[in-house]
Amino acid sequence: MNSVLTIDSAIVDAIVAHARRDHPDEACGVVAGAIGSDLPTRHIAMDNAARSMTFYEFDSMEHLRVWREMDDSDEEPVVIYHSHTATEAYPSRTDVSFAGEPGAHYLLVSTREPDSEEIRSFRIVDGVVTEEKVNIVDATVDA
Amino acid sequence: MAIEVRVPTILRSYTGGSKIVEGAGDTLSGLLDDLDAKHSGLKGRLITPEGGLHRFVNIYVNDEDVRFLGALDAKLNDGDSITILPAVAGGALGFAAAAAFFGR
């Protein structure tokens, strides 16, 4: 298992823009990539069905549709992201309880500061949280 | 009666690594009993000790969320396709509040 998330700056910018747009509600989404590549290439902003400042939840029908699209394209959810809008970018107990994609990088963005974002990434496997480095690179994809 | 069931990565330890398994049943409840007989422990990851659908997973019959089809009583037919996905949810608030919020 890699201890680093390598992700294109254009995708990070799109995730941050999504989080800013939905602030003070939490924003959530996925970045798909080819199975086994560990490289996130396709950003998909998801609806937060909970529309809440302290919860997020994928809409179950959108979830099914997006997961099927990935399946059909031989992709998998390389990154699952959400924002915390008043607290740090660290997985809450709720986040850990729900984390059901052991192969994914769980990216958290905190938008509590108006001028800067905290962006951190974690593996969450069997309830164990392991922080990893985020390596932001330029121009691996057209986003 | 064969019903195809798509199993997410996190539950494939119960199916010997298989992504797709087959089961039988007239209802979702019956299907899960059948699956549990072949893949011991799987049902416990989908159903709470109180006997309801676990909030950590979404189960779909063809293109519908089973919560809209009667949940465990959802009727199944030969050739139906079941998809299990781990729910993607969370947030900054503590677990007890979230559990109350997500309780369905």
PDB file of C-alpha atoms in Angstrom:
ATOM      1  CA  MET A   1       0.000   0.000   0.000  1.00  0.00           C
ATOM      2  CA  ASN A   2       1.414   3.369  -1.008  1.00  0.00           C
ATOM      3  CA  SER A   3       2.013   5.951   1.678  1.00  0.00           C
ATOM      4  CA  VAL A   4       1.592   8.867  -0.676  1.00  0.00           C
ATOM      5  CA  LEU A   5      -1.253  10.282  -2.713  1.00  0.00           C
ATOM      6  CA  THR A   6      -0.051  11.679  -6.026  1.00  0.00           C
ATOM      7  CA  ILE A   7      -2.677  13.967  -7.496  1.00  0.00           C
ATOM      8  CA  ASP A   8      -2.774  16.590 -10.221  1.00  0.00           C
ATOM      9  CA  SER A   9      -2.973  20.219  -9.134  1.00  0.00           C
ATOM     10  CA  ALA A  10      -5.924  20.839 -11.477  1.00  0.00           C
ATOM     11  CA  ILE A  11      -7.929  18.148  -9.646  1.00  0.00           C
ATOM     12  CA  VAL A  12      -6.973  19.560  -6.253  1.00  0.00           C
ATOM     13  CA  ASP A  13      -8.082  23.004  -7.478  1.00  0.00           C
ATOM     14  CA  ALA A  14     -11.430  21.551  -8.606  1.00  0.00           C
ATOM     15  CA  ILE A  15     -11.939  19.820  -5.227  1.00  0.00           C
ATOM     16  CA  VAL A  16     -11.114  23.014  -3.328  1.00  0.00           C
ATOM     17  CA  ALA A  17     -13.452  25.029  -5.579  1.00  0.00           C
ATOM     18  CA  HIS A  18     -16.234  22.515  -4.868  1.00  0.00           C
ATOM     19  CA  ALA A  19     -15.606  22.713  -1.127  1.00  0.00           C
ATOM     20  CA  ARG A  20     -15.610  26.533  -1.249  1.00  0.00           C
ATOM     21  CA  ARG A  21     -18.790  26.579  -3.331  1.00  0.00           C
ATOM     22  CA  ASP A  22     -20.707  24.405  -0.848  1.00  0.00           C
ATOM     23  CA  HIS A  23     -19.254  26.009   2.294  1.00  0.00           C
ATOM     24  CA  PRO A  24     -20.569  26.137   5.042  1.00  0.00           C
ATOM     25  CA  ASP A  25     -22.147  22.798   4.095  1.00  0.00           C
ATOM     26  CA  GLU A  26     -19.803  19.861   3.683  1.00  0.00           C
ATOM     27  CA  ALA A  27     -18.910  18.930   0.103  1.00  0.00           C
ATOM     28  CA  CYS A  28     -18.077  15.422  -1.099  1.00  0.00           C
ATOM     29  CA  GLY A  29     -17.008  13.569  -4.183  1.00  0.00           C
ATOM     30  CA  VAL A  30     -14.765  11.059  -5.872  1.00  0.00           C
ATOM     31  CA  VAL A  31     -11.766  11.017  -8.158  1.00  0.00           C
ATOM     32  CA  ALA A  32     -11.791   7.946 -10.367  1.00  0.00           C
ATOM     33  CA  GLY A  33      -8.729   6.360 -11.903  1.00  0.00           C
ATOM     34  CA  ALA A  34      -7.837   3.240 -13.850  1.00  0.00           C
ATOM     35  CA  ILE A  35      -8.010   0.091 -11.716  1.00  0.00           C
ATOM     36  CA  GLY A  36      -4.661  -0.616 -10.114  1.00  0.00           C
ATOM     37  CA  SER A  37      -3.070   2.632 -11.313  1.00  0.00           C
ATOM     38  CA  ASP A  38      -3.412   4.462  -7.983  1.00  0.00           C
ATOM     39  CA  LEU A  39      -3.629   7.619 -10.127  1.00  0.00           C
ATOM     40  CA  PRO A  40      -6.740   9.789  -9.751  1.00  0.00           C
ATOM     41  CA  THR A  41      -7.711  11.217 -13.146  1.00  0.00           C
ATOM     42  CA  ARG A  42     -11.453  11.937 -13.308  1.00  0.00           C
ATOM     43  CA  HIS A  43     -13.021  14.309 -10.772  1.00  0.00           C
ATOM     44  CA  ILE A  44     -16.691  13.716  -9.949  1.00  0.00           C
ATOM     45  CA  ALA A  45     -18.338  16.203  -7.595  1.00  0.00           C
ATOM     46  CA  MET A  46     -21.166  14.397  -5.780  1.00  0.00           C
ATOM     47  CA  ASP A  47     -24.259  15.850  -4.139  1.00  0.00           C
ATOM     48  CA  ASN A  48     -24.215  15.893  -0.363  1.00  0.00           C
ATOM     49  CA  ALA A  49     -27.656  14.351   0.184  1.00  0.00           C
ATOM     50  CA  ALA A  50     -27.475  15.398   3.854  1.00  0.00           C
ATOM     51  CA  ARG A  51     -26.935  19.096   2.921  1.00  0.00           C
ATOM     52  CA  SER A  52     -25.405  19.663   6.304  1.00  0.00           C
ATOM     53  CA  MET A  53     -22.565  21.602   7.897  1.00  0.00           C
ATOM     54  CA  THR A  54     -21.567  18.521   9.896  1.00  0.00           C
ATOM     55  CA  PHE A  55     -22.520  15.498   7.778  1.00  0.00           C
ATOM     56  CA  TYR A  56     -22.131  14.288   4.270  1.00  0.00           C
ATOM     57  CA  GLU A  57     -23.741  11.368   2.532  1.00  0.00           C
ATOM     58  CA  PHE A  58     -23.725  10.399  -1.125  1.00  0.00           C
ATOM     59  CA  ASP A  59     -27.180  10.261  -2.670  1.00  0.00           C
ATOM     60  CA  SER A  60     -27.756   6.517  -3.019  1.00  0.00           C
ATOM     61  CA  MET A  61     -28.926   6.652  -6.638  1.00  0.00           C
ATOM     62  CA  GLU A  62     -26.119   8.951  -7.777  1.00  0.00           C
ATOM     63  CA  HIS A  63     -23.718   6.661  -5.934  1.00  0.00           C
ATOM     64  CA  LEU A  64     -24.950   3.615  -7.882  1.00  0.00           C
ATOM     65  CA  ARG A  65     -24.791   5.468 -11.205  1.00  0.00           C
ATOM     66  CA  VAL A  66     -21.253   6.758 -10.668  1.00  0.00           C
ATOM     67  CA  TRP A  67     -19.947   3.409  -9.364  1.00  0.00           C
ATOM     68  CA  ARG A  68     -21.417   1.659 -12.422  1.00  0.00           C
ATOM     69  CA  GLU A  69     -19.793   4.195 -14.739  1.00  0.00           C
ATOM     70  CA  MET A  70     -16.459   3.479 -13.097  1.00  0.00           C
ATOM     71  CA  ASP A  71     -17.038  -0.264 -13.391  1.00  0.00           C
ATOM     72  CA  ASP A  72     -17.872   0.066 -17.089  1.00  0.00           C
ATOM     73  CA  SER A  73     -14.708   2.133 -17.680  1.00  0.00           C
ATOM     74  CA  ASP A  74     -12.419  -0.186 -15.687  1.00  0.00           C
ATOM     75  CA  GLU A  75     -12.004   2.532 -13.105  1.00  0.00           C
ATOM     76  CA  GLU A  76     -12.156   2.525  -9.329  1.00  0.00           C
ATOM     77  CA  PRO A  77     -12.570   5.239  -6.680  1.00  0.00           C
ATOM     78  CA  VAL A  78      -8.933   6.231  -6.141  1.00  0.00           C
ATOM     79  CA  VAL A  79      -9.841   9.229  -3.993  1.00  0.00           C
ATOM     80  CA  ILE A  80     -12.944   9.831  -1.867  1.00  0.00           C
ATOM     81  CA  TYR A  81     -13.011  13.378  -0.565  1.00  0.00           C
ATOM     82  CA  HIS A  82     -15.099  15.560   1.665  1.00  0.00           C
ATOM     83  CA  SER A  83     -14.764  18.863   3.445  1.00  0.00           C
ATOM     84  CA  HIS A  84     -14.892  19.819   7.079  1.00  0.00           C
ATOM     85  CA  THR A  85     -16.066  23.397   7.250  1.00  0.00           C
ATOM     86  CA  ALA A  86     -15.367  24.338  10.866  1.00  0.00           C
ATOM     87  CA  THR A  87     -12.811  21.782  12.033  1.00  0.00           C
ATOM     88  CA  GLU A  88      -9.472  20.363  10.955  1.00  0.00           C
ATOM     89  CA  ALA A  89      -8.949  18.085   7.957  1.00  0.00           C
ATOM     90  CA  TYR A  90      -8.697  14.912  10.030  1.00  0.00           C
ATOM     91  CA  PRO A  91     -11.120  11.955   9.908  1.00  0.00           C
ATOM     92  CA  SER A  92     -13.809  12.079  12.589  1.00  0.00           C
ATOM     93  CA  ARG A  93     -15.039   8.948  14.333  1.00  0.00           C
ATOM     94  CA  THR A  94     -18.010   9.082  11.983  1.00  0.00           C
ATOM     95  CA  ASP A  95     -15.707   9.173   8.961  1.00  0.00           C
ATOM     96  CA  VAL A  96     -13.815   6.153  10.252  1.00  0.00           C
ATOM     97  CA  SER A  97     -17.002   4.206  11.012  1.00  0.00           C
ATOM     98  CA  PHE A  98     -18.303   4.666   7.500  1.00  0.00           C
ATOM     99  CA  ALA A  99     -15.039   4.218   5.603  1.00  0.00           C
ATOM    100  CA  GLY A 100     -15.877   1.253   3.366  1.00  0.00           C
ATOM    101  CA  GLU A 101     -13.392   1.530   0.521  1.00  0.00           C
ATOM    102  CA  PRO A 102     -10.120   0.117   1.853  1.00  0.00           C
ATOM    103  CA  GLY A 103      -8.349   0.808  -1.444  1.00  0.00           C
ATOM    104  CA  ALA A 104      -9.217   4.507  -1.544  1.00  0.00           C
ATOM    105  CA  HIS A 105      -7.318   7.568  -0.423  1.00  0.00           C
ATOM    106  CA  TYR A 106      -9.587   9.546   1.896  1.00  0.00           C
ATOM    107  CA  LEU A 107      -8.859  13.200   1.156  1.00  0.00           C
ATOM    108  CA  LEU A 108     -10.101  15.836   3.582  1.00  0.00           C
ATOM    109  CA  VAL A 109     -10.223  19.548   2.918  1.00  0.00           C
ATOM    110  CA  SER A 110     -10.852  22.036   5.687  1.00  0.00           C
ATOM    111  CA  THR A 111     -12.419  25.321   4.650  1.00  0.00           C
ATOM    112  CA  ARG A 112     -12.591  26.792   8.154  1.00  0.00           C
ATOM    113  CA  GLU A 113     -10.022  29.467   7.205  1.00  0.00           C
ATOM    114  CA  PRO A 114     -11.369  31.845   4.542  1.00  0.00           C
ATOM    115  CA  ASP A 115      -8.015  32.404   2.816  1.00  0.00           C
ATOM    116  CA  SER A 116      -6.328  29.023   2.944  1.00  0.00           C
ATOM    117  CA  GLU A 117      -7.231  25.361   2.834  1.00  0.00           C
ATOM    118  CA  GLU A 118      -5.847  22.469   4.784  1.00  0.00           C
ATOM    119  CA  ILE A 119      -5.618  19.390   2.554  1.00  0.00           C
ATOM    120  CA  ARG A 120      -4.674  16.033   4.047  1.00  0.00           C
ATOM    121  CA  SER A 121      -4.993  12.434   2.931  1.00  0.00           C
ATOM    122  CA  PHE A 122      -5.521   9.212   4.840  1.00  0.00           C
ATOM    123  CA  ARG A 123      -5.904   5.499   4.436  1.00  0.00           C
ATOM    124  CA  ILE A 124      -8.709   4.086   6.555  1.00  0.00           C
ATOM    125  CA  VAL A 125      -8.625   0.298   6.789  1.00  0.00           C
ATOM    126  CA  ASP A 126     -10.440  -1.764   9.429  1.00  0.00           C
ATOM    127  CA  GLY A 127     -10.967   1.352  11.522  1.00  0.00           C
ATOM    128  CA  VAL A 128      -7.291   2.308  11.514  1.00  0.00           C
ATOM    129  CA  VAL A 129      -6.403   5.781  10.209  1.00  0.00           C
ATOM    130  CA  THR A 130      -2.982   6.286   8.616  1.00  0.00           C
ATOM    131  CA  GLU A 131      -2.037   9.712   7.331  1.00  0.00           C
ATOM    132  CA  GLU A 132      -0.070   9.850   4.103  1.00  0.00           C
ATOM    133  CA  LYS A 133       1.746  12.533   2.144  1.00  0.00           C
ATOM    134  CA  VAL A 134      -0.050  14.453  -0.575  1.00  0.00           C
ATOM    135  CA  ASN A 135       2.165  14.936  -3.607  1.00  0.00           C
ATOM    136  CA  ILE A 136       0.559  17.583  -5.828  1.00  0.00           C
ATOM    137  CA  VAL A 137       1.910  17.477  -9.363  1.00  0.00           C
ATOM    138  CA  ASP A 138       1.245  19.423 -12.539  1.00  0.00           C
ATOM    139  CA  ALA A 139      -0.251  18.247 -15.774  1.00  0.00           C
ATOM    140  CA  THR A 140      -0.762  14.538 -15.378  1.00  0.00           C
ATOM    141  CA  VAL A 141      -4.308  14.953 -16.673  1.00  0.00           C
ATOM    142  CA  ASP A 142      -6.527  17.443 -18.437  1.00  0.00           C
ATOM    143  CA  ALA A 143      -9.052  18.332 -15.755  1.00  0.00           C
TER     144      ALA A 143
ATOM    145  CA  MET B   1     -33.772 -19.364  -8.963  1.00  0.00           C
ATOM    146  CA  ALA B   2     -30.544 -17.513  -9.627  1.00  0.00           C
ATOM    147  CA  ILE B   3     -29.960 -13.960  -8.538  1.00  0.00           C
ATOM    148  CA  GLU B   4     -26.646 -12.281  -9.256  1.00  0.00           C
ATOM    149  CA  VAL B   5     -25.097 -10.371  -6.381  1.00  0.00           C
ATOM    150  CA  ARG B   6     -22.259  -7.876  -6.863  1.00  0.00           C
ATOM    151  CA  VAL B   7     -20.062  -7.756  -3.790  1.00  0.00           C
ATOM    152  CA  PRO B   8     -17.898  -4.716  -2.910  1.00  0.00           C
ATOM    153  CA  THR B   9     -14.180  -5.065  -2.188  1.00  0.00           C
ATOM    154  CA  ILE B  10     -14.609  -4.706   1.556  1.00  0.00           C
ATOM    155  CA  LEU B  11     -16.911  -7.767   1.736  1.00  0.00           C
ATOM    156  CA  ARG B  12     -15.011 -10.047  -0.640  1.00  0.00           C
ATOM    157  CA  SER B  13     -13.212 -11.682   2.265  1.00  0.00           C
ATOM    158  CA  TYR B  14     -16.530 -13.491   2.784  1.00  0.00           C
ATOM    159  CA  THR B  15     -16.817 -14.653  -0.831  1.00  0.00           C
ATOM    160  CA  GLY B  16     -13.316 -15.996  -1.363  1.00  0.00           C
ATOM    161  CA  GLY B  17     -12.449 -12.853  -3.303  1.00  0.00           C
ATOM    162  CA  SER B  18     -15.340 -13.177  -5.741  1.00  0.00           C
ATOM    163  CA  LYS B  19     -16.847  -9.973  -7.077  1.00  0.00           C
ATOM    164  CA  ILE B  20     -20.042 -11.681  -8.233  1.00  0.00           C
ATOM    165  CA  VAL B  21     -21.824 -14.508  -6.446  1.00  0.00           C
ATOM    166  CA  GLU B  22     -25.179 -16.168  -7.014  1.00  0.00           C
ATOM    167  CA  GLY B  23     -27.954 -16.723  -4.564  1.00  0.00           C
ATOM    168  CA  ALA B  24     -31.642 -17.533  -4.356  1.00  0.00           C
ATOM    169  CA  GLY B  25     -34.652 -16.177  -2.529  1.00  0.00           C
ATOM    170  CA  ASP B  26     -38.112 -14.715  -2.986  1.00  0.00           C
ATOM    171  CA  THR B  27     -37.243 -11.683  -0.876  1.00  0.00           C
ATOM    172  CA  LEU B  28     -34.065  -9.845   0.034  1.00  0.00           C
ATOM    173  CA  SER B  29     -34.276 -11.418   3.476  1.00  0.00           C
ATOM    174  CA  GLY B  30     -34.436 -14.894   1.939  1.00  0.00           C
ATOM    175  CA  LEU B  31     -31.565 -14.134  -0.401  1.00  0.00           C
ATOM    176  CA  LEU B  32     -29.362 -12.939   2.469  1.00  0.00           C
ATOM    177  CA  ASP B  33     -30.088 -16.148   4.400  1.00  0.00           C
ATOM    178  CA  ASP B  34     -29.123 -18.169   1.343  1.00  0.00           C
ATOM    179  CA  LEU B  35     -25.934 -16.152   0.849  1.00  0.00           C
ATOM    180  CA  ASP B  36     -24.998 -16.472   4.501  1.00  0.00           C
ATOM    181  CA  ALA B  37     -25.277 -20.264   4.260  1.00  0.00           C
ATOM    182  CA  LYS B  38     -22.608 -20.215   1.523  1.00  0.00           C
ATOM    183  CA  HIS B  39     -20.590 -17.216   2.713  1.00  0.00           C
ATOM    184  CA  SER B  40     -20.743 -17.356   6.486  1.00  0.00           C
ATOM    185  CA  GLY B  41     -20.737 -13.964   8.170  1.00  0.00           C
ATOM    186  CA  LEU B  42     -21.786 -11.927   5.154  1.00  0.00           C
ATOM    187  CA  LYS B  43     -25.294 -11.334   6.466  1.00  0.00           C
ATOM    188  CA  GLY B  44     -23.954  -9.895   9.697  1.00  0.00           C
ATOM    189  CA  ARG B  45     -22.236  -7.137   7.732  1.00  0.00           C
ATOM    190  CA  LEU B  46     -25.514  -6.150   6.057  1.00  0.00           C
ATOM    191  CA  ILE B  47     -28.072  -6.565   8.845  1.00  0.00           C
ATOM    192  CA  THR B  48     -27.964  -5.074  12.326  1.00  0.00           C
ATOM    193  CA  PRO B  49     -28.393  -7.257  15.442  1.00  0.00           C
ATOM    194  CA  GLU B  50     -31.904  -5.746  15.645  1.00  0.00           C
ATOM    195  CA  GLY B  51     -32.675  -7.135  12.216  1.00  0.00           C
ATOM    196  CA  GLY B  52     -32.715  -3.975  10.087  1.00  0.00           C
ATOM    197  CA  LEU B  53     -30.612  -3.029   7.102  1.00  0.00           C
ATOM    198  CA  HIS B  54     -27.235  -1.720   8.203  1.00  0.00           C
ATOM    199  CA  ARG B  55     -26.758   1.990   7.597  1.00  0.00           C
ATOM    200  CA  PHE B  56     -23.188   1.405   6.429  1.00  0.00           C
ATOM    201  CA  VAL B  57     -24.303  -0.283   3.216  1.00  0.00           C
ATOM    202  CA  ASN B  58     -26.606   0.442   0.314  1.00  0.00           C
ATOM    203  CA  ILE B  59     -28.298  -2.495  -1.395  1.00  0.00           C
ATOM    204  CA  TYR B  60     -29.875  -2.145  -4.817  1.00  0.00           C
ATOM    205  CA  VAL B  61     -32.256  -4.418  -6.722  1.00  0.00           C
ATOM    206  CA  ASN B  62     -31.475  -3.753 -10.368  1.00  0.00           C
ATOM    207  CA  ASP B  63     -31.594   0.078 -10.435  1.00  0.00           C
ATOM    208  CA  GLU B  64     -33.515   0.712  -7.208  1.00  0.00           C
ATOM    209  CA  ASP B  65     -32.386   1.301  -3.643  1.00  0.00           C
ATOM    210  CA  VAL B  66     -34.053  -1.464  -1.591  1.00  0.00           C
ATOM    211  CA  ARG B  67     -35.051   1.112   1.012  1.00  0.00           C
ATOM    212  CA  PHE B  68     -37.648   2.219  -1.530  1.00  0.00           C
ATOM    213  CA  LEU B  69     -38.746  -1.371  -2.255  1.00  0.00           C
ATOM    214  CA  GLY B  70     -39.611  -2.555   1.234  1.00  0.00           C
ATOM    215  CA  ALA B  71     -36.042  -3.108   2.455  1.00  0.00           C
ATOM    216  CA  LEU B  72     -35.628  -6.708   3.649  1.00  0.00           C
ATOM    217  CA  ASP B  73     -39.141  -7.539   2.416  1.00  0.00           C
ATOM    218  CA  ALA B  74     -38.288  -6.434  -1.143  1.00  0.00           C
ATOM    219  CA  LYS B  75     -39.577  -9.045  -3.587  1.00  0.00           C
ATOM    220  CA  LEU B  76     -37.010 -10.656  -5.855  1.00  0.00           C
ATOM    221  CA  ASN B  77     -37.361 -12.466  -9.158  1.00  0.00           C
ATOM    222  CA  ASP B  78     -35.193 -14.844 -11.119  1.00  0.00           C
ATOM    223  CA  GLY B  79     -32.657 -12.842 -13.082  1.00  0.00           C
ATOM    224  CA  ASP B  80     -32.621  -9.845 -10.748  1.00  0.00           C
ATOM    225  CA  SER B  81     -29.271  -8.254 -10.140  1.00  0.00           C
ATOM    226  CA  ILE B  82     -28.347  -7.139  -6.627  1.00  0.00           C
ATOM    227  CA  THR B  83     -25.595  -4.590  -6.014  1.00  0.00           C
ATOM    228  CA  ILE B  84     -24.106  -3.977  -2.583  1.00  0.00           C
ATOM    229  CA  LEU B  85     -22.134  -0.760  -2.079  1.00  0.00           C
ATOM    230  CA  PRO B  86     -20.592   0.546   1.124  1.00  0.00           C
ATOM    231  CA  ALA B  87     -22.399   3.804   1.951  1.00  0.00           C
ATOM    232  CA  VAL B  88     -20.146   6.819   1.508  1.00  0.00           C
ATOM    233  CA  ALA B  89     -20.904   9.123   4.398  1.00  0.00           C
ATOM    234  CA  GLY B  90     -19.330  10.834   7.351  1.00  0.00           C
ATOM    235  CA  GLY B  91     -18.694  14.314   8.571  1.00  0.00           C
ATOM    236  CA  ALA B  92     -17.293  16.411  11.327  1.00  0.00           C
ATOM    237  CA  LEU B  93     -19.854  15.651  14.012  1.00  0.00           C
ATOM    238  CA  GLY B  94     -19.444  12.888  16.572  1.00  0.00           C
ATOM    239  CA  PHE B  95     -20.642   9.386  15.941  1.00  0.00           C
ATOM    240  CA  ALA B  96     -23.613   9.317  18.323  1.00  0.00           C
ATOM    241  CA  ALA B  97     -25.210  12.314  16.637  1.00  0.00           C
ATOM    242  CA  ALA B  98     -24.443  10.909  13.223  1.00  0.00           C
ATOM    243  CA  ALA B  99     -25.944   7.555  14.157  1.00  0.00           C
ATOM    244  CA  ALA B 100     -29.154   9.287  15.169  1.00  0.00           C
ATOM    245  CA  PHE B 101     -29.097  11.324  11.986  1.00  0.00           C
ATOM    246  CA  PHE B 102     -28.474   8.360   9.714  1.00  0.00           C
ATOM    247  CA  GLY B 103     -30.816   6.007  11.555  1.00  0.00           C
ATOM    248  CA  ARG B 104     -33.425   4.927   9.034  1.00  0.00           C
TER     249      ARG B 104
END
